[in-house]
Coordinates of C-alpha atoms and ligand atoms in Angstrom, one line a residue:
X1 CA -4.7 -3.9 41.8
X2 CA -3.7 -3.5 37.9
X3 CA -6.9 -4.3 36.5
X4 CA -6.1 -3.4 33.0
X5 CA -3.8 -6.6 32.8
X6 CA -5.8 -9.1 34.7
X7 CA -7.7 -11.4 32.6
X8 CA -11.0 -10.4 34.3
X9 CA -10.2 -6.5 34.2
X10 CA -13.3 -6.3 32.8
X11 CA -15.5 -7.2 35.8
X12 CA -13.7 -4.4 37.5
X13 CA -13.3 -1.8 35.1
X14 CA -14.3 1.9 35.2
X15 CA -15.2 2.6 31.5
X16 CA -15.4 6.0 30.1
X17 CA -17.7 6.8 27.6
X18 CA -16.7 8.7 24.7
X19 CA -19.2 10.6 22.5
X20 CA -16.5 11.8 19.3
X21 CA -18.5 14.5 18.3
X22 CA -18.5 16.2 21.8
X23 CA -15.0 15.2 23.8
X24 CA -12.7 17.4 21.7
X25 CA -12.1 19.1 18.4
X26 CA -8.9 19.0 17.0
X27 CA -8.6 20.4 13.1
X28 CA -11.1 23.4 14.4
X29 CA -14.4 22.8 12.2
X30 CA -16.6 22.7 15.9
X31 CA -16.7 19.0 16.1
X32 CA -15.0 16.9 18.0
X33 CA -13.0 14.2 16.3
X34 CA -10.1 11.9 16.5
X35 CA -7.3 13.9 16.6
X36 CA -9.4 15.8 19.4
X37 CA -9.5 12.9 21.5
X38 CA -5.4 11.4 21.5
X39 CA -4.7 15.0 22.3
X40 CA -6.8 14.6 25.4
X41 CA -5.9 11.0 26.4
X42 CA -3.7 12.5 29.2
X43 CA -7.2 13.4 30.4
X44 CA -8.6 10.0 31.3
X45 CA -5.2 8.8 32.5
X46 CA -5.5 11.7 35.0
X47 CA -8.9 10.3 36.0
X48 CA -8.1 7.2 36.5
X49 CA -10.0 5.2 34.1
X50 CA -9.5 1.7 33.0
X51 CA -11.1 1.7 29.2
X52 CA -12.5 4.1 27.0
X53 CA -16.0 3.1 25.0
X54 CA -16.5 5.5 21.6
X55 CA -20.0 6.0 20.0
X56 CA -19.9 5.3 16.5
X57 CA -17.0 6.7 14.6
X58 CA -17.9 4.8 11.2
X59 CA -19.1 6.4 7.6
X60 CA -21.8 7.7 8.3
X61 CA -24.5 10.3 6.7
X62 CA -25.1 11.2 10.9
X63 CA -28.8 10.9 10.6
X64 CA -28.8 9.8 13.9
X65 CA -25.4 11.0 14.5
X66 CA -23.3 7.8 13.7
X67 CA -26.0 5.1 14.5
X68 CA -26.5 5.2 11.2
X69 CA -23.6 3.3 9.4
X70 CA -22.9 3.3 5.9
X71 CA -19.6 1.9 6.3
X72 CA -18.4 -0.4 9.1
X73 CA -15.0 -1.1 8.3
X74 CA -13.8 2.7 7.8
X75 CA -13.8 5.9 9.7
X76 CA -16.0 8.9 8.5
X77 CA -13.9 11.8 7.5
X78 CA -15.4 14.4 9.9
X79 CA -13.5 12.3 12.6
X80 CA -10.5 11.4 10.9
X81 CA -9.1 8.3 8.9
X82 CA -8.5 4.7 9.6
X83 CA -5.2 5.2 10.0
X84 CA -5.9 7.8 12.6
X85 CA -8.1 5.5 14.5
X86 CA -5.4 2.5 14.2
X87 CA -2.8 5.0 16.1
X88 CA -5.6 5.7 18.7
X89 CA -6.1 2.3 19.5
X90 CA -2.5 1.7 20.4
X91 CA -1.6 5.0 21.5
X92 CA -4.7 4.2 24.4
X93 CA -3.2 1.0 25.0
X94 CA 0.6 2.8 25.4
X95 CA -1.0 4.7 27.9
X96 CA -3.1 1.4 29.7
X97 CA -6.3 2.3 28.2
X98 CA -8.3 -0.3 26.5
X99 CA -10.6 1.2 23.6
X100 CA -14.2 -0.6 23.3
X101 CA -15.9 0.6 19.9
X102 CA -19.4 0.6 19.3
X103 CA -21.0 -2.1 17.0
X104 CA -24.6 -1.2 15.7
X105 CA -25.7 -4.7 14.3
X106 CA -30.1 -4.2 14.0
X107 CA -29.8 -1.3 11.6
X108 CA -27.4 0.3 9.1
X109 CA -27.3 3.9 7.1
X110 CA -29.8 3.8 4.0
X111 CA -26.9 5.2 2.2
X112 CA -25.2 1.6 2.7
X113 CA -23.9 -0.3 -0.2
X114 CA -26.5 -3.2 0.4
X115 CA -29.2 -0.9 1.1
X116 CA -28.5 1.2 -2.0
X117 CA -28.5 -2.3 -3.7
X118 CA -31.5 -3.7 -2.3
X119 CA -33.3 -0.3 -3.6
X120 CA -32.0 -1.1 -7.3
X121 CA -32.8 -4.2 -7.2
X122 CA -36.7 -4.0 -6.5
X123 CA -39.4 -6.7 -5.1
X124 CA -38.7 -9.7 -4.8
X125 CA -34.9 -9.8 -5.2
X126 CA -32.2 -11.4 -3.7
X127 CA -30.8 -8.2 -2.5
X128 CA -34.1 -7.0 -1.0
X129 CA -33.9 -10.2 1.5
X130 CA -30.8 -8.6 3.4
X131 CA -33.5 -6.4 4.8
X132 CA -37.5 -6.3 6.0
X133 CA -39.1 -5.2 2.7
X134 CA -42.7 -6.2 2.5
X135 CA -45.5 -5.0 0.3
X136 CA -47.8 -2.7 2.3
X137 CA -51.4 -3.5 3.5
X138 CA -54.6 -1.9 1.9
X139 CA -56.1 -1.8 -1.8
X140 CA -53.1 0.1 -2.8
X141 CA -50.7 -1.5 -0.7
X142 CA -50.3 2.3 0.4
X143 CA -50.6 1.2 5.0
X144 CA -47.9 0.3 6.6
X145 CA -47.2 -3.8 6.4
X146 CA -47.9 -3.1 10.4
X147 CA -48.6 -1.7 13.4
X148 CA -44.8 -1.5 14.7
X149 CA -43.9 2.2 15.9
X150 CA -40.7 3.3 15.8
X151 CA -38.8 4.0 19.1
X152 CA -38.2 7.8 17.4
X153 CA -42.0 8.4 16.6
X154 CA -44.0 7.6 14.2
X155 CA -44.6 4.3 11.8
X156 CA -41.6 2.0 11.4
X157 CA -42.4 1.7 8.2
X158 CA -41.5 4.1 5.3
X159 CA -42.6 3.5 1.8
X160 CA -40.1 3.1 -1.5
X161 CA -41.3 4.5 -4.7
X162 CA -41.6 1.0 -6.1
X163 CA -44.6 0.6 -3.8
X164 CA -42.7 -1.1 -1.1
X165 CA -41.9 -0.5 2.3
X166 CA -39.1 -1.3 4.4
X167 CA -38.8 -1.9 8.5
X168 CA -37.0 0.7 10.6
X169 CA -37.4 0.4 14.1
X170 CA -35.3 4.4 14.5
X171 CA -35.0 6.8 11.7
X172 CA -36.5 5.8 8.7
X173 CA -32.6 6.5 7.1
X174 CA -31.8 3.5 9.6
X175 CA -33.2 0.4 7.8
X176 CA -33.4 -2.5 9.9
X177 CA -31.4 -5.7 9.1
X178 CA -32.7 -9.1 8.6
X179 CA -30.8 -11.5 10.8
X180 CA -32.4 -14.6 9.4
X181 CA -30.2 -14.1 6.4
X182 CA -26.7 -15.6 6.1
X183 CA -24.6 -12.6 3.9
X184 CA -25.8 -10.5 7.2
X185 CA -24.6 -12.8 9.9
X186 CA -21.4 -13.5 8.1
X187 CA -21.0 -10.1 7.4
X188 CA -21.1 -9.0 11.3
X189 CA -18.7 -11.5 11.9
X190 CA -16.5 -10.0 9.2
X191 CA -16.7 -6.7 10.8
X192 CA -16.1 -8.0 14.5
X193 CA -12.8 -9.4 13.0
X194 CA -11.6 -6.5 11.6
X195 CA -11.9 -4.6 14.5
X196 CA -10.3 -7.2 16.5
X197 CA -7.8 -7.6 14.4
X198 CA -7.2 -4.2 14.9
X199 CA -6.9 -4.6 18.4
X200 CA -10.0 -3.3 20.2
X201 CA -10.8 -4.1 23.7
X202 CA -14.4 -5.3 22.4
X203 CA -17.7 -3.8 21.3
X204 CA -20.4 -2.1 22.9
X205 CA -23.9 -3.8 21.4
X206 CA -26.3 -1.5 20.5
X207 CA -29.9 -2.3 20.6
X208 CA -28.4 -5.8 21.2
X209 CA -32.4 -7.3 22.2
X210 CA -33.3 -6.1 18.7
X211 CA -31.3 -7.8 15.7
X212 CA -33.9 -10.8 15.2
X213 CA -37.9 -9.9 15.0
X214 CA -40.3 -12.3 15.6
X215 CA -41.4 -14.7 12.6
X216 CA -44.1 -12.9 10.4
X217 CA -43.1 -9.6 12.2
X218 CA -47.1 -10.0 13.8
X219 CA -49.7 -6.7 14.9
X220 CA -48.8 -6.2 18.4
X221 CA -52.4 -6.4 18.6
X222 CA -52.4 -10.2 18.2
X223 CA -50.3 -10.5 21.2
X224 CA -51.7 -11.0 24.8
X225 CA -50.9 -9.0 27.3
X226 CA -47.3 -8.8 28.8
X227 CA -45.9 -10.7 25.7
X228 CA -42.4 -9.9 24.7
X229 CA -42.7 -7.6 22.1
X230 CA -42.2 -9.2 18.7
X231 CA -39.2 -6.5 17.6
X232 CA -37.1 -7.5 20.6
X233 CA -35.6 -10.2 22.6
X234 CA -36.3 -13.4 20.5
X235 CA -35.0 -16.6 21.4
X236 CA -32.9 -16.5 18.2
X237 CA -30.6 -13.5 19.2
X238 CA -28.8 -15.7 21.8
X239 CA -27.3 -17.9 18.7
X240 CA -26.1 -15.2 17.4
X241 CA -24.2 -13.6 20.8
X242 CA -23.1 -17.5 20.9
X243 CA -21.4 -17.3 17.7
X244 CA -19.7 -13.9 18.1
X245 CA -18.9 -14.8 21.7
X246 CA -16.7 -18.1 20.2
X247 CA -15.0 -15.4 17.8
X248 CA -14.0 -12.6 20.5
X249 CA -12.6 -15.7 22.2
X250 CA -10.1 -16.9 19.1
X251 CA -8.5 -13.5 20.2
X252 CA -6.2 -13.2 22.8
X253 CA -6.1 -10.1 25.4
X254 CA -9.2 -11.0 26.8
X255 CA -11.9 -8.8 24.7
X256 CA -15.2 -7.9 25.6
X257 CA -19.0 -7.6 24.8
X258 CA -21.0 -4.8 26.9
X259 CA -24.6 -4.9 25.1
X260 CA -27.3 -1.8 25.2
X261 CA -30.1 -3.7 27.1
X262 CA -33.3 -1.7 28.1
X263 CA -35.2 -4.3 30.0
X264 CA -36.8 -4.3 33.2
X265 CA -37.2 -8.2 33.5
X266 CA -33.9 -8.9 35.5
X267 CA -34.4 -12.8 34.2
X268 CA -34.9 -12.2 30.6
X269 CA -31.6 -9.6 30.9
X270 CA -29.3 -12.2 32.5
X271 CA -30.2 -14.5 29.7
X272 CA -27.5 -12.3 27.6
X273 CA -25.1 -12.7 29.9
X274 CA -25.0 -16.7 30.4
X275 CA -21.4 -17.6 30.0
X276 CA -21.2 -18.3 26.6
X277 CA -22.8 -15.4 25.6
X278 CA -22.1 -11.6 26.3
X279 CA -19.7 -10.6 29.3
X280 CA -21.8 -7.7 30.9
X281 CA -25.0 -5.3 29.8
X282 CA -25.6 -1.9 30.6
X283 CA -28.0 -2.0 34.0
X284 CA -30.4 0.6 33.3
X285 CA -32.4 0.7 36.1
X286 CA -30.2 2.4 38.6
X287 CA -30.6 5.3 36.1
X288 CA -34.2 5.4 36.4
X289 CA -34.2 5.1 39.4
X290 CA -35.4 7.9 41.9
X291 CA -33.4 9.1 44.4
X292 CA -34.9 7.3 46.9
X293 CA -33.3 5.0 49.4
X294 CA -35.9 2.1 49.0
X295 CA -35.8 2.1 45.2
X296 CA -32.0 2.3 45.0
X297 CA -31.7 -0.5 47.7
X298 CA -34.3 -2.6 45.3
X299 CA -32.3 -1.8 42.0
X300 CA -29.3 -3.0 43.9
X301 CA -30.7 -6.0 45.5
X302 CA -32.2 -6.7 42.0
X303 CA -30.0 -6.2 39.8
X304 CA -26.9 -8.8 42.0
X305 CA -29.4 -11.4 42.0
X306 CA -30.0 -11.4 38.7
X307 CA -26.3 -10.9 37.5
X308 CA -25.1 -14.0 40.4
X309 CA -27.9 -16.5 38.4
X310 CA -25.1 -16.2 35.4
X311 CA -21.9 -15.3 36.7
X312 CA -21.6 -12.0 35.4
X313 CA -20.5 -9.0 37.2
X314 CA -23.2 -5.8 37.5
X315 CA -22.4 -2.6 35.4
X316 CA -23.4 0.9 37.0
X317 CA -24.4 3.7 35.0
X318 CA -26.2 7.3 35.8
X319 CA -26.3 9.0 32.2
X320 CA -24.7 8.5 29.1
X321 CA -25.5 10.4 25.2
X322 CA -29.3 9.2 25.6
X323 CA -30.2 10.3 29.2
X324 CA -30.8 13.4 30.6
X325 CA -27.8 14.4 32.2
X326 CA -28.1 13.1 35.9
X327 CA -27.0 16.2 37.7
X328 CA -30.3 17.4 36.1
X329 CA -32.5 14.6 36.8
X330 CA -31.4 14.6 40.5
X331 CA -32.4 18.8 41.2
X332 CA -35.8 18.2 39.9
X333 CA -39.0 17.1 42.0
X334 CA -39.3 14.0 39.9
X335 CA -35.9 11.8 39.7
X336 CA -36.6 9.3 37.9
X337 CA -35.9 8.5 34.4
X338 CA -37.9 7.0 31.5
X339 CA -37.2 6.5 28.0
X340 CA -39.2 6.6 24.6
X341 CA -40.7 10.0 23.9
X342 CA -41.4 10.2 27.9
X343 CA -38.0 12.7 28.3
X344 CA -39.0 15.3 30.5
X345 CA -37.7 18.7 29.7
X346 CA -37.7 21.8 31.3
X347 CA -38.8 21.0 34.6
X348 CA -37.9 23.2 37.7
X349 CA -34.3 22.0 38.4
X350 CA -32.6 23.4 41.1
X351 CA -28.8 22.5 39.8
X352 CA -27.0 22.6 43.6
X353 CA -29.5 19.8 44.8
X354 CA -28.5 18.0 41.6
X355 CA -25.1 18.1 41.1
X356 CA -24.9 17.8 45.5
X357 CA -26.7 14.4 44.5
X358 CA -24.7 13.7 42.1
X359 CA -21.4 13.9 43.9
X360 CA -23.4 11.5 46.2
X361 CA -24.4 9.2 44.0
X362 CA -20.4 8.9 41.9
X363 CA -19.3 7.8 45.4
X364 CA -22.2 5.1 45.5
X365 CA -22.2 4.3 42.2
X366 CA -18.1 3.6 42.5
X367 CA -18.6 1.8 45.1
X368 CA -21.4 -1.0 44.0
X369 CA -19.6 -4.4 43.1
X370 CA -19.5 -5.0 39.4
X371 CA -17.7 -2.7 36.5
X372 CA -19.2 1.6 36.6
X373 CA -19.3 3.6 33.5
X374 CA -18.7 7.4 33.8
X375 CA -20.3 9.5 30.7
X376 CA -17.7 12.5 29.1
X377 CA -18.4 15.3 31.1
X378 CA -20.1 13.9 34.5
X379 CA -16.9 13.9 36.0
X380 CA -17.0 18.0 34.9
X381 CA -20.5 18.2 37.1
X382 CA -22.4 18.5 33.8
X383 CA -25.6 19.3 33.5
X384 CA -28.8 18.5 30.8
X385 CA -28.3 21.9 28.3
X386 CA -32.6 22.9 28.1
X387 CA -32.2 25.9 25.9
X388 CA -31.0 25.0 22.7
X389 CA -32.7 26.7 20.4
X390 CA -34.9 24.5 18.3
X391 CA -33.0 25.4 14.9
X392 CA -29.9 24.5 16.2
X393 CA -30.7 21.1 17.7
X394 CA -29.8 17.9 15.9
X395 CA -31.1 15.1 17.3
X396 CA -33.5 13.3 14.8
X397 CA -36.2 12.3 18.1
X398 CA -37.3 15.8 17.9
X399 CA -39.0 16.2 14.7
X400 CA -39.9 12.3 14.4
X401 CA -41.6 12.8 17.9
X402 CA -43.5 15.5 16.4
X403 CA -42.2 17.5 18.9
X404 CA -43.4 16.2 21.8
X405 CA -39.8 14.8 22.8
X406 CA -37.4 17.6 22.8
X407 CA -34.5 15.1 21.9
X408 CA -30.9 14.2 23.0
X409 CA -28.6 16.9 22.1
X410 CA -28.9 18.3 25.4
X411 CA -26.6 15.8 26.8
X412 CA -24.5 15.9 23.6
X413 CA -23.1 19.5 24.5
X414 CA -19.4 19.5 23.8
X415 CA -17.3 19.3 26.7
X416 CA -15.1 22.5 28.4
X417 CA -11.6 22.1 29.0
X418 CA -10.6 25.4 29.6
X419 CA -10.6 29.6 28.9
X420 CA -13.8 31.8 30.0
X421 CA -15.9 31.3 27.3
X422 CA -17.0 29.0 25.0
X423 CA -15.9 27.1 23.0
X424 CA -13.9 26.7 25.9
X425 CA -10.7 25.1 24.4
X426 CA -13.1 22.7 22.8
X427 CA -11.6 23.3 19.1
X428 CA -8.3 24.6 18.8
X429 CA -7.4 28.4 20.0
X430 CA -7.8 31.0 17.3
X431 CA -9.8 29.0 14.7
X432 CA -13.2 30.8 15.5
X433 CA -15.7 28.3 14.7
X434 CA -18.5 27.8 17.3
X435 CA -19.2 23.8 18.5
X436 CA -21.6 22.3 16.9
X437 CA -23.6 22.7 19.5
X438 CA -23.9 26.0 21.5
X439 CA -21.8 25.6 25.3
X440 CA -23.5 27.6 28.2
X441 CA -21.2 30.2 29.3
X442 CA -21.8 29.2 32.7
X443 CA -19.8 25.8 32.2
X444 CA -16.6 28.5 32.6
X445 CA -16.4 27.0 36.5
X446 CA -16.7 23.8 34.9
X447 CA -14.1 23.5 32.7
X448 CA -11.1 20.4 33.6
X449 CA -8.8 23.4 34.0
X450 CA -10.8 25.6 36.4
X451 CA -11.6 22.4 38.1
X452 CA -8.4 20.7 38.3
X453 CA -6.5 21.0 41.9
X454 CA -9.2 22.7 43.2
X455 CA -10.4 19.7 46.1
X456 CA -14.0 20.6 46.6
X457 CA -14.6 19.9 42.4
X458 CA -16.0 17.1 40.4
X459 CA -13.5 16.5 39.1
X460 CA -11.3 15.9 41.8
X461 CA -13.7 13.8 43.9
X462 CA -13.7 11.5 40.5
X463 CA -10.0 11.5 40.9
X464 CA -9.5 10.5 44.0
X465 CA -12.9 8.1 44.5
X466 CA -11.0 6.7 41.3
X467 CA -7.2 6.3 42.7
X468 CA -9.0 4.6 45.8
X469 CA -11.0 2.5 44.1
X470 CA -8.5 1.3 41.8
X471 CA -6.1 0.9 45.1
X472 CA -8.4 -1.1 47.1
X473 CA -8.4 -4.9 46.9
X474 CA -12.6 -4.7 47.5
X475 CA -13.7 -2.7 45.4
X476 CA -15.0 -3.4 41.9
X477 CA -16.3 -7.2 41.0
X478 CA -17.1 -9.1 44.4
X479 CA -20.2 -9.3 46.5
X480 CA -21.9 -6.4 49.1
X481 CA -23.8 -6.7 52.7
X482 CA -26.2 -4.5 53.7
X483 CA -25.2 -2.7 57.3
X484 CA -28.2 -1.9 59.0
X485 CA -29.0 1.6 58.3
X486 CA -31.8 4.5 59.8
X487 CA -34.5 4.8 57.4
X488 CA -33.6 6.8 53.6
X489 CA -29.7 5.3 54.3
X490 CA -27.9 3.0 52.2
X491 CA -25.1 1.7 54.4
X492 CA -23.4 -1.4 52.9
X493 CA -19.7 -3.0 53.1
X494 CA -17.9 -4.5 50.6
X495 CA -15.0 -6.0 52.8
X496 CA -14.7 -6.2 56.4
X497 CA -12.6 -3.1 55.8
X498 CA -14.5 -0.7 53.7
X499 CA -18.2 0.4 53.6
X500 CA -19.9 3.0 51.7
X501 CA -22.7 5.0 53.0
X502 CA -25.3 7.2 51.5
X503 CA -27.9 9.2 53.1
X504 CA -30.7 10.0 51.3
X505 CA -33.0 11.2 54.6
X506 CA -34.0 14.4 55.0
X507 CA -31.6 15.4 58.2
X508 CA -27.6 14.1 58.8
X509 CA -27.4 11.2 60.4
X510 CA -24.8 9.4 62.2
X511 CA -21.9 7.0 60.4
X512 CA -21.1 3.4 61.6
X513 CA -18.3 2.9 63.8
X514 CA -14.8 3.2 61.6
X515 CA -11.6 4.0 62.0
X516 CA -10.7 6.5 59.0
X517 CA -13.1 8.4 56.6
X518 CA -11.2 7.4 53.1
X519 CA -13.6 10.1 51.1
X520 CA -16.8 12.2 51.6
X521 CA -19.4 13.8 49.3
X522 CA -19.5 16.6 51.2
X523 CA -17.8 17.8 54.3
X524 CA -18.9 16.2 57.6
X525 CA -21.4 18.0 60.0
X526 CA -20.4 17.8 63.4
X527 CA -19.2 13.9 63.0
X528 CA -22.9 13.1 60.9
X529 CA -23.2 12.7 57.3
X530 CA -25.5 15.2 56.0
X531 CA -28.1 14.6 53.5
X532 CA -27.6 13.8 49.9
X533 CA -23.9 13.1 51.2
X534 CA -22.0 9.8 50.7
X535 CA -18.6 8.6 52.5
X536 CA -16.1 5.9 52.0
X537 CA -15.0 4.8 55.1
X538 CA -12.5 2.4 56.5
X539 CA -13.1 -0.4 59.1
X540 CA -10.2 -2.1 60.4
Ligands
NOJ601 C1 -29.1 3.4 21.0 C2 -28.1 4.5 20.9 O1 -27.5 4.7 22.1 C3 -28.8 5.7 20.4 O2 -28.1 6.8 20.4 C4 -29.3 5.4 19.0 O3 -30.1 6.5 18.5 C5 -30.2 4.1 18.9 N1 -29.6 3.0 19.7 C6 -30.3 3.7 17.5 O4 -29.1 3.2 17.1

């Protein structure tokens, strides 16, 4: 099956996540950039991957490490030029590898033109109206205009020195848009053209529930219980994913939306993903899930009901530049996984357990019918990186959190390609600078070179669970049935001829009746898959 040229490739496609700062290096300064990554396409073709999605690679101050735009139409300098990013774009596609970029629509850089403007400007202009200013509450206007916290800590509100104060629902160097105002909706649509026009698969949304706040942005305390939350998931988003939806589809080569979506209502998700809106959303709640036979089962059963009300296929994903690595998250006591300020960090983690779960979960994950995204570096068997020192860490969540959230840059490690020590072929050889962030010298037996061949790596069960998976007329979009299974399995088929099976109990149990084991977690004991172990196995 060629999926990268069927017009649905997208319901099928395994997309790799790119994080620029952290894939490769390639003019030596110890972050990664542009130049890094078209050395190392070879890389993904070798995995097998059908697209390629890039965090922000836009102008950027990196407040919050790109998600902080200053420039949308124009690449910042410590990853290359436009030019640059024009020959990555078709130098993917050369190679069959369609490039998604990230769009970050609900907040720009405060060093943006129109922010910068707004600030000149002062109360009550024009230019001020692009954004949520609003005079503060109090005798001295000097209290936030409301209650709203931001998701890094702290108010969402910070305080110009005209008196006013402006909404920010991340860093307060990420002021929130205001999507009620025409200049901003045209503009998005200006910026969605360009990039098309340069020939991007389509965008990743970020924060897509966020870009229209409820009217009067009201106190959360007016609200009763269980109310949607007045920052998120308004009725008036969907116009606007109606709108851009009509312009991905002037162009042709079938482009895409994926939209960031943290929402555990499985009804209000699939409203983004009616057929005139978005294509597909990231489905969270597999991440969080434990490793736990029943609540994997549910996230499953959940999440293909909720996708079938709409059409759309299901995306899988176990980490990606947010998330604690899931290698970690599976060796410690507790697996599951929230988010906001709730990121657990150092916990006992007993890394085998983890990254034996891990393999385990790949081969489910590859399996489940919808698109999977793989994050740079879980292919490599990565793990969450605990001891960065605090000085060194990036990642604005730590010191907005007041500390209590040790951040994201754990995840963020730049990735190890080859050599003993770090940096581990990340930058070029011989330019001595160190990567931006410290690599564990442990992650030399995790490096793609000291990995690759070797069959009982990673990487090579990515490789081949991939070259299956992209051989095998099942697999990908289509439906699943559930085999019955002993307790703590998940035994399901997605054909007559394949099934996938995962045993989460605590002692090897037996596999169903088949007539060729296609690929295993972990070797066999005696005939029984043993736990934390997942096979592939033919039927027919
Ligand atoms: C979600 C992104 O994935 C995250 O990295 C970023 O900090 C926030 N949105 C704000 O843009």
């Amino acid at each position: 099956m060629t999926r990268t040229t069927d017009t649905d490739w997208w319901r099928s496609a395994v997309i790799y996540q790119i994080y620029p700062r952290s894939y490769a290096d390639g003019n030596g300064d110890g972050i990664g950039d542009l130049a890094g990554i078209r050395d190392r396409l070879s890389h993904l073709r070798a995995l097998g991957v059908d697209a390629v999605w890039l965090s922000p690679w836009y102008v950027s101050p990196m407040a919050d490490a790109g998600y902080d735009i200053a420039d949308y139409r124009d690449i910042d300098p410590v990853f290359g030029t436009l030019a640059e990013a024009e020959s990555l774009i078709a130098e993917a596609e050369a190679q069959g590898l369609k490039i998604i970029v990230d769009m970050v629509p609900n907040h720009c850089s405060d060093r943006h033109p129109w922010f910068r403007a707004a600030l000149e400007a002062g109360p009550g202009s024009p230019e001020r109206q692009r954004f949520h200013f609003r005079p503060g509450r109090g005798e001295q206007g000097d209290l936030p205009p409301n209650n709203w916290q931001s998701h890094f800590g702290g108010p969402a509100w910070t305080q110009v020195a005209d008196g006013e104060w402006y909404l920010h629902m991340f860093a307060p160097q990420q002021p929130d848009w205001n999507w009620q105002h025409p200049h901003v909706k045209a503009e998005f649509e200006s910026v969605l053209r360009f990039w098309l026009d340069r020939g991007v698969a389509g965008f990743r949304i970020d924060v897509a529930d966020h870009l229209v706040k409820a009217a009067g942005l009201p106190e959360t305390t007016m609200l009763p219980a269980g109310a949607v939350r007045p920052w998120r998931d308004q009725e008036g988003v969907h116009d606007i994913y109606r709108r851009w939806r009509r312009i991905l589809d002037e162009y042709p080569g079938h482009r895409v939306f994926v939209a960031e979506l943290w929402d555990d209502d499985p009804d209000r998700f699939s409203r983004y993903l009616r057929p005139d809106e978005l294509h597909s959303a990231f489905n969270f709640p597999l991440l969080q899930s434990p490793w736990d036979a029943d609540a994997l089962r549910n996230v499953v059963d959940t999440t293909l009901a909720a996708h079938a009300r709409v059409g759309a296929p299901a995306t899988w994903v176990l980490s990606n530049h947010d998330t604690t690595r899931h290698v970690t998250r599976y060796g410690r006591t507790d697996t599951s996984y929230a988010l906001d300020g709730r990121r657990v960090h150092h916990a006992p983690v007993d890394l085998d357990l983890g990254t034996r779960r891990a393999r385990a979960a790949a081969l489910l994950n590859l399996a489940l019918p919808g698109s999977a995204y793989i994050y740079q570096g879980e292919e490599l068997g990565l793990w969450e990186v605990e001891d960065i020192p605090l000085n060194l860490r990036q990642d604005p969540t730590l010191r907005q959190s007041g500390g209590t959230d040790p951040g994201r840059d754990g995840c963020r490690v730049p990735l190890p390609w080859a050599d003993e020590a770090p940096p581990f072929a990340f930058s070029p050889p011989s330019t001595g600078t160190e990567p931006w962030l410290p690599q564990p010298p442990a992650w030399k037996d995790h490096t793609v070179a000291a990995q690759d061949n070797d069959p009982g790596s990673m990487l090579e069960l990515y490789r081949t669970a991939l070259r299956i998976r992209t051989g095998h007329p099942d697999l990908g979009d289509g439906t699943l049935a559930w085999l019955p299974a002993p307790e703590g399995v998940l035994a399901f088929t997605r054909s007559s001829a394949f099934a996938c099976v995962v045993n989460l109990s605590s002692q090897p149990e037996p596999l169903p009746a088949h007539t060729r084991q296609l690929l295993t977690s972990v070797p066999l004991d005696d005939g029984m898959l043993p736990t934390d172990a997942a096979a592939w196995l033919e039927l027919l």
